[in-house]
mmCIF file of C-alpha atoms and ligand atoms in Angstrom:
data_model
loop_
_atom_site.group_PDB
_atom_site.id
_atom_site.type_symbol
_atom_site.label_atom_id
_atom_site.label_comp_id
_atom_site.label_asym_id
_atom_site.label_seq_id
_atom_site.Cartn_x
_atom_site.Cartn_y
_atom_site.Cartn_z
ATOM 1 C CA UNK A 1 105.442 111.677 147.817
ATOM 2 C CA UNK A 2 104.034 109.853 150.980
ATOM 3 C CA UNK A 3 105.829 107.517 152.355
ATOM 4 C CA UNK A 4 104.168 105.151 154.947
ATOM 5 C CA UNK A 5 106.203 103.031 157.758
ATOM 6 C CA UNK A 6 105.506 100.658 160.460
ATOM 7 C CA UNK A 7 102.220 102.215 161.026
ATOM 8 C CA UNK A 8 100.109 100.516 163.881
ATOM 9 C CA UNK A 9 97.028 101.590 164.864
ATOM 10 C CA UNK A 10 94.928 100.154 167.862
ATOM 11 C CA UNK A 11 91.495 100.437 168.869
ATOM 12 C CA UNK A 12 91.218 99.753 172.659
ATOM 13 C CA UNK A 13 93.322 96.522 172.546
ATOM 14 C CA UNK A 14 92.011 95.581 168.543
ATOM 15 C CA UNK A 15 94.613 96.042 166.492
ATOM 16 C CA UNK A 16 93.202 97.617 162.992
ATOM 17 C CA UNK A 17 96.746 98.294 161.205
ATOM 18 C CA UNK A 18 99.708 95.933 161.805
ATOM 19 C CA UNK A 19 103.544 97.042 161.110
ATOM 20 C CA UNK A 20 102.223 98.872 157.639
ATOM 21 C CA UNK A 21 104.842 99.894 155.344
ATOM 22 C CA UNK A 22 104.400 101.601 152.180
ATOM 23 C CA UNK A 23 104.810 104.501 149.649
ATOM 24 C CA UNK A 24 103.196 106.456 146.955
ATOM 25 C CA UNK A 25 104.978 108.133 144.810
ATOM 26 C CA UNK A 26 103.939 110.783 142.511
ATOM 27 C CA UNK A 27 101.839 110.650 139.716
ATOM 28 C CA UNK A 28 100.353 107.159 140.451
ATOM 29 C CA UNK A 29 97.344 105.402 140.871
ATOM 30 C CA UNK A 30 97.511 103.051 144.165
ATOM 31 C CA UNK A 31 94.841 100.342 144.788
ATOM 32 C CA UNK A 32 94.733 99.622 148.354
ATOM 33 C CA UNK A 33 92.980 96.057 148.379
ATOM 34 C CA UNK A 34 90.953 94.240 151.120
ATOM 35 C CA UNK A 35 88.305 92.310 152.014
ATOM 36 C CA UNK A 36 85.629 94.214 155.219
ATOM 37 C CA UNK A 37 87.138 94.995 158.247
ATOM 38 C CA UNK A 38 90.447 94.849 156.644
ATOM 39 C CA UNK A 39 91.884 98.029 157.691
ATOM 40 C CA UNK A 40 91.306 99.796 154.601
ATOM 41 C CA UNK A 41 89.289 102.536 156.196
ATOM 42 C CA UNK A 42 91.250 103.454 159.126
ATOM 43 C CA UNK A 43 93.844 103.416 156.898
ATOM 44 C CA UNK A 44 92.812 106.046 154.433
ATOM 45 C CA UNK A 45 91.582 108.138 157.698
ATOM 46 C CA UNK A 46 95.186 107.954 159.572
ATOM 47 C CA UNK A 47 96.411 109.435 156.484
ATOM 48 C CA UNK A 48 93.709 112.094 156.621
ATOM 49 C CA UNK A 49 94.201 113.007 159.922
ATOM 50 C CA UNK A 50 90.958 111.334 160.997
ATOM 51 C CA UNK A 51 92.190 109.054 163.099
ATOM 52 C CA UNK A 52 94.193 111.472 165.014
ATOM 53 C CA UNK A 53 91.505 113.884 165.472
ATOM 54 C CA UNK A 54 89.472 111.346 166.823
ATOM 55 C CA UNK A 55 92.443 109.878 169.389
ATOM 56 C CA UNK A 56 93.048 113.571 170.460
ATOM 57 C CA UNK A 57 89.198 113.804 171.304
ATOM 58 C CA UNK A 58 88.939 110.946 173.291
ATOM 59 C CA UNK A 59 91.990 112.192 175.532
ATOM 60 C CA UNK A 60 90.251 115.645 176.010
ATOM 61 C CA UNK A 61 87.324 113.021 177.496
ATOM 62 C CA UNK A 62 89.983 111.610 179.530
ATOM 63 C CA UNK A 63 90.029 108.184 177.661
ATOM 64 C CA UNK A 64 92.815 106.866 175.799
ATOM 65 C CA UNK A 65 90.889 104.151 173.723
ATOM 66 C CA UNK A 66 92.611 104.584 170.450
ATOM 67 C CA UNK A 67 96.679 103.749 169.743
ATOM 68 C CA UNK A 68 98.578 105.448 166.358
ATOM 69 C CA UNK A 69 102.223 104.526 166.140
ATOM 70 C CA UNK A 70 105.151 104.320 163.419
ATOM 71 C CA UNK A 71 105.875 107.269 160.818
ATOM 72 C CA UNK A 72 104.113 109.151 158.461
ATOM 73 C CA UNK A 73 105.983 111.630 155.957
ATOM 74 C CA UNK A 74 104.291 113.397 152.979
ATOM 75 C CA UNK A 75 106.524 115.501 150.641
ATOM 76 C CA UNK A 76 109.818 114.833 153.027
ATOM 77 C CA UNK A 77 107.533 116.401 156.020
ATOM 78 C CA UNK A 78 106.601 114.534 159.275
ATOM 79 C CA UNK A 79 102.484 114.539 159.120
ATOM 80 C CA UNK A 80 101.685 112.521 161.854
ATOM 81 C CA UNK A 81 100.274 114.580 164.383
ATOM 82 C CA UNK A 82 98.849 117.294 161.675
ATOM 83 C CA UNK A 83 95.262 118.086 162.051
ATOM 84 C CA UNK A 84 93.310 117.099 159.361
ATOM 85 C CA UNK A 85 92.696 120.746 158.657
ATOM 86 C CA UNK A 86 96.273 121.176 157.952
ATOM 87 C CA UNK A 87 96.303 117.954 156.157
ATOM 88 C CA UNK A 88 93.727 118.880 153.439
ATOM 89 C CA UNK A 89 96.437 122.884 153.168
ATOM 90 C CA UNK A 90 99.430 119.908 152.075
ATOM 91 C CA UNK A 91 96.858 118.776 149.641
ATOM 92 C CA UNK A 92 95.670 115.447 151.105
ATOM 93 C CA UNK A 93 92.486 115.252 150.887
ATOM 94 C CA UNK A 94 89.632 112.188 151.684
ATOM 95 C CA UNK A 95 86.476 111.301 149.608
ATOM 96 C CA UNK A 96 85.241 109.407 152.633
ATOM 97 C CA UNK A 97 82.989 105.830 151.667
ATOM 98 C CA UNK A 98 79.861 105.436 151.217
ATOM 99 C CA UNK A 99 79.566 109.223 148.583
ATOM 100 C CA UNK A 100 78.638 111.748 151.507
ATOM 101 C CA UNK A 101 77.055 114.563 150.647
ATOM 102 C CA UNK A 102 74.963 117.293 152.494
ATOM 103 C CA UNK A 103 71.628 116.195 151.441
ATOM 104 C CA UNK A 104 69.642 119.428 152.195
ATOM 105 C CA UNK A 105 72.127 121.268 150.139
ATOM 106 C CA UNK A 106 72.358 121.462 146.186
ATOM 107 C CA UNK A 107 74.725 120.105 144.129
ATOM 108 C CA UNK A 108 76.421 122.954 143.737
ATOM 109 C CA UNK A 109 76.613 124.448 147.369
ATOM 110 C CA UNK A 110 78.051 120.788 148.034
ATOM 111 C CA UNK A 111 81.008 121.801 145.449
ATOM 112 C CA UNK A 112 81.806 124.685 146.655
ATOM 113 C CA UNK A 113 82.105 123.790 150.229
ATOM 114 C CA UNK A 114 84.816 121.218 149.163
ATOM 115 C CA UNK A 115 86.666 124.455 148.545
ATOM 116 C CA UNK A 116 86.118 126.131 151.930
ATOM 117 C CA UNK A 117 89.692 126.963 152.366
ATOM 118 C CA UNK A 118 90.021 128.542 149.242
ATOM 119 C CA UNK A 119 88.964 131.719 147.220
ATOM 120 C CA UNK A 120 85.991 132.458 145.199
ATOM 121 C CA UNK A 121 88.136 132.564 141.886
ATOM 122 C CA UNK A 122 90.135 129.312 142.856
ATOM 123 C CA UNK A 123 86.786 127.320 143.864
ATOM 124 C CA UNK A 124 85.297 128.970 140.127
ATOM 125 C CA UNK A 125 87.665 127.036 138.598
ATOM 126 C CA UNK A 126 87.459 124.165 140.083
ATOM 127 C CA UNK A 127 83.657 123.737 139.478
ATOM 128 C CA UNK A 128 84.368 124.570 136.113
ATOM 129 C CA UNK A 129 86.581 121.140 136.031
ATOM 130 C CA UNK A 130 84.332 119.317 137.987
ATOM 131 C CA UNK A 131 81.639 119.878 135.557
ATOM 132 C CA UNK A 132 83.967 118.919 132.709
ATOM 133 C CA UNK A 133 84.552 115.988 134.471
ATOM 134 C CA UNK A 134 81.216 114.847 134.959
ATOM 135 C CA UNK A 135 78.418 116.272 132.546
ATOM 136 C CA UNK A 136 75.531 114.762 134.287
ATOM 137 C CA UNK A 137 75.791 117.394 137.209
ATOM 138 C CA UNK A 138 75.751 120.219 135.105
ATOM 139 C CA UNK A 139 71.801 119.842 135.145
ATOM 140 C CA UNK A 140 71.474 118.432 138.206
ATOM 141 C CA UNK A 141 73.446 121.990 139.861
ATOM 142 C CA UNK A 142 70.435 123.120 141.719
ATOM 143 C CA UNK A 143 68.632 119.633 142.686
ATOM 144 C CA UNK A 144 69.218 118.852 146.336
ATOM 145 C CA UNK A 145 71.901 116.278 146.707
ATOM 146 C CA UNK A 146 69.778 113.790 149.457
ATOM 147 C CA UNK A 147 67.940 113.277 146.130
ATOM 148 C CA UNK A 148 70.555 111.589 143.521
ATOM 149 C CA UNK A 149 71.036 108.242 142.697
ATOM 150 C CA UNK A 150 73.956 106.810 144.319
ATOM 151 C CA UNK A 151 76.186 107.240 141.493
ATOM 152 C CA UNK A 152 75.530 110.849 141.079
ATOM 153 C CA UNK A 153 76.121 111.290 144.862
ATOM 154 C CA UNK A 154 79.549 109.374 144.524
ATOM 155 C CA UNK A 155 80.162 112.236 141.604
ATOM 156 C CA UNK A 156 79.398 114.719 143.536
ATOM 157 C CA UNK A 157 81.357 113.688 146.751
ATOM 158 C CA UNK A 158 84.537 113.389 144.214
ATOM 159 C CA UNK A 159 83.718 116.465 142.652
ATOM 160 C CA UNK A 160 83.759 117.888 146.178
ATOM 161 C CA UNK A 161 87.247 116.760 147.060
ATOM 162 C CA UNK A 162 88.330 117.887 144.362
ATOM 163 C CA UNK A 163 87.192 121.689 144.626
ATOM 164 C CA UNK A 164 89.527 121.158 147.962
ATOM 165 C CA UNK A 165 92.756 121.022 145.640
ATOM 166 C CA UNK A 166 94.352 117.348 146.117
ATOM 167 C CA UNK A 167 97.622 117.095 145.553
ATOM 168 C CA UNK A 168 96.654 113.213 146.839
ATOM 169 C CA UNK A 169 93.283 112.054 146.864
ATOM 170 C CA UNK A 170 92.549 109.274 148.793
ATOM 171 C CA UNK A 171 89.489 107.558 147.692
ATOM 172 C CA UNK A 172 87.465 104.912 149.865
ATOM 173 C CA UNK A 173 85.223 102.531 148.045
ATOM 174 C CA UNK A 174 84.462 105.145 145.137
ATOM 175 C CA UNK A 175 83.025 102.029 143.034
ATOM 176 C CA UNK A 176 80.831 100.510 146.159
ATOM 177 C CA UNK A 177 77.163 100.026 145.128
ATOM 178 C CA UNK A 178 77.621 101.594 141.944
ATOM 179 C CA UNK A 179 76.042 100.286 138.670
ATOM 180 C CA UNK A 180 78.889 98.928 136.083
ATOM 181 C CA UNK A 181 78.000 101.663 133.916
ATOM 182 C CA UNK A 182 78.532 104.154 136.539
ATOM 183 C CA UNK A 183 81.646 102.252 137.877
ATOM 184 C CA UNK A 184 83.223 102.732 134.538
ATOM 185 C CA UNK A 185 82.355 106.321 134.842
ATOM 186 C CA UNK A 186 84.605 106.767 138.198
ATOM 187 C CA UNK A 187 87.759 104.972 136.502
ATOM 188 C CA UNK A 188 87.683 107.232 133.520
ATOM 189 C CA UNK A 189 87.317 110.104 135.492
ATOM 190 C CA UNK A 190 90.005 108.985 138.303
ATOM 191 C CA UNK A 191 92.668 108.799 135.067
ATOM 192 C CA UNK A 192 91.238 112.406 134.743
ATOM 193 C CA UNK A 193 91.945 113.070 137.543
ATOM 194 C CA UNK A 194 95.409 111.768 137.715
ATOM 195 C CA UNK A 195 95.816 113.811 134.318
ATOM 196 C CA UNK A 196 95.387 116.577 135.736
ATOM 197 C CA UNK A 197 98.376 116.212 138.185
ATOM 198 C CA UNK A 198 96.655 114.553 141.424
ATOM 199 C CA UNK A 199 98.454 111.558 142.859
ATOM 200 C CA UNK A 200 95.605 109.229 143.972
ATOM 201 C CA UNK A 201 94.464 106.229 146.470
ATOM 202 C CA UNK A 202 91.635 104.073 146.169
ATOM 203 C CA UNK A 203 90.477 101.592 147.935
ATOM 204 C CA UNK A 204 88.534 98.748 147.195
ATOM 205 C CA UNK A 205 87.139 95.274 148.082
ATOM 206 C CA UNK A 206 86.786 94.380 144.632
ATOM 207 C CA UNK A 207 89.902 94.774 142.518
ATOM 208 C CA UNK A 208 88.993 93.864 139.121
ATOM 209 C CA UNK A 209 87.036 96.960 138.131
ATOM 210 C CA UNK A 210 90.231 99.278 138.708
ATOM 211 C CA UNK A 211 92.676 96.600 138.159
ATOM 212 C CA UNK A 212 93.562 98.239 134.410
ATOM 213 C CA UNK A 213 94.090 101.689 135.991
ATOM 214 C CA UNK A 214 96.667 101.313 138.895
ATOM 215 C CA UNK A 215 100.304 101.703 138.848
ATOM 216 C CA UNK A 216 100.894 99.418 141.872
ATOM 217 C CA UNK A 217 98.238 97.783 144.381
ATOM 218 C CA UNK A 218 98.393 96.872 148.118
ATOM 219 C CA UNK A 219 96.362 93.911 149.583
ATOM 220 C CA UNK A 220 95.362 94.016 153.068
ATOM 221 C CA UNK A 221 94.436 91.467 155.398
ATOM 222 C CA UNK A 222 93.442 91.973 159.163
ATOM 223 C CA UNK A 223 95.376 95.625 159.342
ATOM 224 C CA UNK A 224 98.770 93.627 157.906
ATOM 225 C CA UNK A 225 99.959 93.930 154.210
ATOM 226 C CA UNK A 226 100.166 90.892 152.540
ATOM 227 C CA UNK A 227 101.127 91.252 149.185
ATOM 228 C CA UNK A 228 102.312 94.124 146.681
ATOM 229 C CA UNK A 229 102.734 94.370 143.514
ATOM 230 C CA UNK A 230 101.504 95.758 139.771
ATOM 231 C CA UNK A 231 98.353 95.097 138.621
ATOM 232 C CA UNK A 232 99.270 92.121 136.063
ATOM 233 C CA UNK A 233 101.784 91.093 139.346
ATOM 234 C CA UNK A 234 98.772 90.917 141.421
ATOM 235 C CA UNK A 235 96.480 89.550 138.633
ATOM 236 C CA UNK A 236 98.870 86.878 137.450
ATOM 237 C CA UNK A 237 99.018 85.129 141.584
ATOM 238 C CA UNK A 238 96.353 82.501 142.030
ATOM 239 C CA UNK A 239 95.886 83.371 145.527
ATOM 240 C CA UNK A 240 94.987 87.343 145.370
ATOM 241 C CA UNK A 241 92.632 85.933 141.802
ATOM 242 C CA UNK A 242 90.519 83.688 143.760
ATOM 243 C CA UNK A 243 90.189 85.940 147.001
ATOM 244 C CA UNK A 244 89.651 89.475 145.006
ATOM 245 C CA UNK A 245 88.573 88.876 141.724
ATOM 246 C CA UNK A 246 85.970 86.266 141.955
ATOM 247 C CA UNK A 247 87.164 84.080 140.115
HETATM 248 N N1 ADP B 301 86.048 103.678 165.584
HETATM 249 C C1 ADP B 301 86.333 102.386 165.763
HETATM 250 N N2 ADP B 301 86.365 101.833 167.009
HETATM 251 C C2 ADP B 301 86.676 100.534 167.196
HETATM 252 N N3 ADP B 301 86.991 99.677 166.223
HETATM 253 C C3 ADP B 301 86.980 100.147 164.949
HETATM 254 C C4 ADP B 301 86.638 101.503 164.643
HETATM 255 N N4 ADP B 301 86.737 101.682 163.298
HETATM 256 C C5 ADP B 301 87.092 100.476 162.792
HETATM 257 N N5 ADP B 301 87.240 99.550 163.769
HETATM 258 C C6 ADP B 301 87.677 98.137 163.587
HETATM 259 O O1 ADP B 301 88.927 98.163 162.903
HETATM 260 C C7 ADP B 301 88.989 97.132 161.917
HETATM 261 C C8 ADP B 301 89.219 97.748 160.546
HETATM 262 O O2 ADP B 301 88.060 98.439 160.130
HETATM 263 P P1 ADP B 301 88.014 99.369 158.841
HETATM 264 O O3 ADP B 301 89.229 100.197 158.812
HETATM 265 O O4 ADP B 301 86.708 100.063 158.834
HETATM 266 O O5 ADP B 301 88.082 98.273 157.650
HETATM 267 P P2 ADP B 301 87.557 98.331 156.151
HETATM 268 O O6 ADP B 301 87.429 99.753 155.758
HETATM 269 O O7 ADP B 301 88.608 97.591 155.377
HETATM 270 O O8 ADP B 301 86.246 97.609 156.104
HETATM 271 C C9 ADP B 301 87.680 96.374 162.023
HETATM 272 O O9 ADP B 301 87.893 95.255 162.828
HETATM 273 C C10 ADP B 301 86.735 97.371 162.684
HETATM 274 O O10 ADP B 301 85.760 96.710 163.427
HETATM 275 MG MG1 MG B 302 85.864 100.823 154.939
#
């Protein structure tokens, strides 16, 4: 479905992705594994388009501070220098970190502006599996989003990528600051998720909570991919245990 090669990307002279190689193929759950300031990030936004978006903007202002090389093809087409816009038609589409939300807006006018490339009936449905997905915001629909707790905000900012139709959903730090409880409540929904036919990303700095979900992780260190594998692969090496399971 996506794959990824010899993807650099440089900020001024910092180089944030090194030589990066890899694929995604349908149907799977990918962890994408690294400690802060990895890479994972830009990653996830050169995917998205972000990364682009911003280069092309700081040309317009005359600068060329920001470097994106090597190859980027999703379903056999060549999406490198795709606006995100036309990014998130193919299906790609970023729950950025940190659960964004407009926080003067409700719950619900945050889910439907996920879907603001798509019709009324479409974005109905949608909501309708978003809800499904996660009960809680069924009463919290009209409360103002600035107001949940930051679990409810992460459901919300997945419910709202998902209203935008993934076909892959790339996922930064869904579990970051989240209560186990509401941890556990991401990963069941995320094999939802996957259920229902969307191909999905996640990053994380912490791989144990999603280790039990993921077809195939990729560990990250300074921009450069060090290791791949399955998750008992990755689990079972001494090395990736002590630096990303805590143990
Ligand atoms: N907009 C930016 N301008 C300059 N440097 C950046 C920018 N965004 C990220 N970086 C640098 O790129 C590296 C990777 O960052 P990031 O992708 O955010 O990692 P992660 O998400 O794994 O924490 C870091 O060294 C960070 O300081
Ligand atoms: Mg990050």
């Amino acid at each position: 479905m996506l794959n990824v090669n010899n993807l650099m990307v440089f900020y001024e002279n910092a180089l944030a992705v090194n030589d990066l190689s890899f694929e995604i193929k349908q149907g799977e759950i990918i962890g994408l594994f690294g400690s802060n300031s990895a890479g994972k990030t830009t990653i996830l936004n050169t995917l998205s388009g972000l990364t682009h978006h911003l280069k092309v903007r700081e040309q317009r202002k005359g600068g060329t501070r920001i470097t994106i090389s090597g190859s980027i093809n999703y379903l056999d087409a060549d999406i490198m220098s795709l606006k995100p816009r036309d990014r998130v038609e193919l299906g790609i589409i970023l729950c950025r970190e940190r659960h964004p939300v407009f926080r003067d807006n409700t719950v619900e006018e945050n889910l439907k502006l996920g879907g603001y490339l798509r019709k009324a009936q479409e974005i109905k449905e949608s909501l309708q599996f978003v809800y499904e997905l996660f009960p809680p915001l069924i009463k919290l629909r009209k409360n103002k989003a600035g107001m949940l707790s930051g679990g409810e905000k992460e459901m919300v900012a997945i419910g709202m990528s998902l209203v935008a139709k993934p076909k892959l959903l790339l996922m930064d730090e869904p579990l970051l600051g989240l209560s186990p409880h509401m941890q556990a409540e991401v990963v069941r929904a995320t094999l939802e998720i996957r259920k229902h036919g969307v191909t999905v990303m996640m990053s994380e700095q912490y791989a144990r909570p999603i280790m039990p979900i993921i077809d195939r992780g990729y560990i990250i260190e300074n921009g450069t991919l060090v290791m791949t594998g399955t998750g008992t692969e990755l689990m079972d090496n001494p090395e990736v245990k002590s630096a990303y399971f805590g143990t």
